[in-house]
CSV table of C-alpha atoms in Angstrom, one decimal:
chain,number,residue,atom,x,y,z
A,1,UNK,CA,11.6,174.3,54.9
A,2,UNK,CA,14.7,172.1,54.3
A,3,UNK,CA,17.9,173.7,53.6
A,4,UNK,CA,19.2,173.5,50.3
A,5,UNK,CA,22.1,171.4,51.7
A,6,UNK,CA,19.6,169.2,52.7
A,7,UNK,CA,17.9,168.8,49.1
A,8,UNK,CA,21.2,167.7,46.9
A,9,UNK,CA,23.0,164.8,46.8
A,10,UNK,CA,26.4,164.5,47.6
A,11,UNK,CA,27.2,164.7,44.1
A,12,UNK,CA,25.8,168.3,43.6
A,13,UNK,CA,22.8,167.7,41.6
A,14,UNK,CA,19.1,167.9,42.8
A,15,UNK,CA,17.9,164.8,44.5
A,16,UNK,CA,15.8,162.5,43.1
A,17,UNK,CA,12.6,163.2,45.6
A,18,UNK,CA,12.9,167.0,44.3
A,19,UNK,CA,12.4,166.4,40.9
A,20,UNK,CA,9.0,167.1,39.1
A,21,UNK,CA,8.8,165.3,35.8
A,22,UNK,CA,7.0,167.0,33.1
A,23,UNK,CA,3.9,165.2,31.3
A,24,UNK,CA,6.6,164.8,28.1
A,25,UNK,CA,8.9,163.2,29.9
A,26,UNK,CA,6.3,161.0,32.2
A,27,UNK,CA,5.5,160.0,28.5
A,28,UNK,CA,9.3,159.5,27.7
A,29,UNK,CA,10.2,158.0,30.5
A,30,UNK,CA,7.0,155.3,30.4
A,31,UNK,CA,8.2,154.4,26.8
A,32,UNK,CA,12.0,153.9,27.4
A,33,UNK,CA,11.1,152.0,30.6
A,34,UNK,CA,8.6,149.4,28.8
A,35,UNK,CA,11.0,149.3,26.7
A,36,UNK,CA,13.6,148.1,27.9
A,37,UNK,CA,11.3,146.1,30.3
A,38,UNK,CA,10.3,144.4,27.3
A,39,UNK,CA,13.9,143.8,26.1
A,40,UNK,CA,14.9,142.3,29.3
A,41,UNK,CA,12.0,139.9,29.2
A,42,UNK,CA,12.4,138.2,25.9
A,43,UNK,CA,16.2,138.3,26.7
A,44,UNK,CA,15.0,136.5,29.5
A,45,UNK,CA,12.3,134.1,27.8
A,46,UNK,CA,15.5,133.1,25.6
A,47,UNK,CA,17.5,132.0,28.2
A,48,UNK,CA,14.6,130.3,29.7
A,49,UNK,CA,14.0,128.3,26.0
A,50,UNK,CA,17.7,127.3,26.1
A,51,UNK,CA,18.0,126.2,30.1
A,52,UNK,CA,14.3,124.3,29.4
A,53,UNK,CA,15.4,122.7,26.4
A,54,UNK,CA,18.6,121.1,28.4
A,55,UNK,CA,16.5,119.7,31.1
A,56,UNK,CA,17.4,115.4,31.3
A,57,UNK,CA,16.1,115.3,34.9
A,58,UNK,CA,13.5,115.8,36.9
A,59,UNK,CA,16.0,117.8,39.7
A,60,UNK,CA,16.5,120.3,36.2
A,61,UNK,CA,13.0,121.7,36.7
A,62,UNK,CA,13.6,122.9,39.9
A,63,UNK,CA,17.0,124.5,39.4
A,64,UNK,CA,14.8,126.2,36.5
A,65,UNK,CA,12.5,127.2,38.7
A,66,UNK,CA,14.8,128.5,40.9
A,67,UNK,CA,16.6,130.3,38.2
A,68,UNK,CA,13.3,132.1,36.7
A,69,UNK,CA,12.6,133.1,40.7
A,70,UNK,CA,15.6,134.9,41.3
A,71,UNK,CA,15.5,136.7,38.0
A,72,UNK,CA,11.8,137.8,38.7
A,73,UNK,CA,13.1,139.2,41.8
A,74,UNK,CA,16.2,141.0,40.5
A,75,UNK,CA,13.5,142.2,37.4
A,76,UNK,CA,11.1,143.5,39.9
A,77,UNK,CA,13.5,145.2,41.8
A,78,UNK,CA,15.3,147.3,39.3
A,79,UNK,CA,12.2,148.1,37.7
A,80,UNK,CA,10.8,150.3,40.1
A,81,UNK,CA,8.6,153.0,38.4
A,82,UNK,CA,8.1,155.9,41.2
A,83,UNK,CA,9.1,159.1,39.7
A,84,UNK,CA,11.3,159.0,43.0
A,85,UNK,CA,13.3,156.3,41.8
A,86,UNK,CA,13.4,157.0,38.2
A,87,UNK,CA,17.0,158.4,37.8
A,88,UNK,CA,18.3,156.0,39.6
A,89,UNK,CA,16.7,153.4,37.5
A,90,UNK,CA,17.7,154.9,33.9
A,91,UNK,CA,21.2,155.3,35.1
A,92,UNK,CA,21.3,151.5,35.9
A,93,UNK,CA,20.0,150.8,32.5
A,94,UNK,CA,22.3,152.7,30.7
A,95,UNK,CA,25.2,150.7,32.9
A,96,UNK,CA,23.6,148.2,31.4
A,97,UNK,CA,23.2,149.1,28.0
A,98,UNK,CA,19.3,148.3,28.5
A,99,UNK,CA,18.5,151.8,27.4
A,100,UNK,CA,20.2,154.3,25.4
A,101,UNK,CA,20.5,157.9,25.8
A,102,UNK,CA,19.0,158.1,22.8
A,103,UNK,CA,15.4,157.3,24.5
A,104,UNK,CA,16.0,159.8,27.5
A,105,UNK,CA,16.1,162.3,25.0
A,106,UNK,CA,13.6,165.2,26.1
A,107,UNK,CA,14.3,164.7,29.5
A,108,UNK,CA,15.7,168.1,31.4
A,109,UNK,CA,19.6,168.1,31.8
A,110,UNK,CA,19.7,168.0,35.3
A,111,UNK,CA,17.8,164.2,34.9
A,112,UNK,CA,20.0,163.1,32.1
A,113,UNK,CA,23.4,164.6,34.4
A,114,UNK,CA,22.2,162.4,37.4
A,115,UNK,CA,20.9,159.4,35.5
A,116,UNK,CA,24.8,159.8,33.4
A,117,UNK,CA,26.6,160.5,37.0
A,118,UNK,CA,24.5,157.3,38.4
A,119,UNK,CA,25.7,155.1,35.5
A,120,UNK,CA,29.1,156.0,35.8
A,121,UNK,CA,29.5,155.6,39.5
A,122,UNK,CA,27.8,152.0,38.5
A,123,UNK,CA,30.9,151.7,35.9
A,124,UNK,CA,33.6,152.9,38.3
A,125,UNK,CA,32.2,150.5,41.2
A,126,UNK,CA,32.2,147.3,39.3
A,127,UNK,CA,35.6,148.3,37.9
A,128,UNK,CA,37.1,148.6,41.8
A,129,UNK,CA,35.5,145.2,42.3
């Protein structure tokens, strides 16, 4: 059996491989993710309209295809739905205004405290930088 030590964060709160999520907030949580999966991808499709609609060459297809790669990559990787990972993910969405507290609403307080403390040590590193 680990010691409790051993089962929180440095920040104090339970970590993220200890949490059970209850079915309502699986349900929560699979509706603010697609969400704001959703959001991200017609954000995306936009910019994708706009760069496609510039294109004069033929070398401006491939900087487009480039572009679209990279983002699927960065899109893939922050969207990572393991119940393991999910904190981590909804506090980088709320850093990023993808998702509002608002939609976390009916998850326990100790999810919304480390998905809040996650966003804000995502604020106060990009501020140092």
């Amino acid at each position: 059996m680990s010691s409790p030590s051993r089962s929180l964060i440095h920040y104090g709160y339970a970590s993220t491989s200890d949490m059970s999520w209850s079915r309502s907030e699986k349900a929560i949580a699979r509706q603010a993710f697609d969400a704001a999966l959703k959001r991200e991808l017609h954000e995306l499709m936009q910019e994708a309209k706009e760069i496609a609609g510039q294109i004069k060459q033929p070398s401006d297809l491939w900087d487009l295809q480039e572009y679209l790669t990279q983002r699927r990559k960065e899109i893939d990787h922050k969207y990572n739905y393991r119940y393991s990972h999910l904190t981590q993910v909804f506090g980088r969405l709320l850093y990023e205004t993808r998702v509002s507290e608002e939609e976390l609403r009916g998850f326990s307080e100790d999810k919304l405290k480390t998905i809040r403390s996650f966003a804000k040590f995502l604020a106060e590193t990009d501020a140092a930088a």
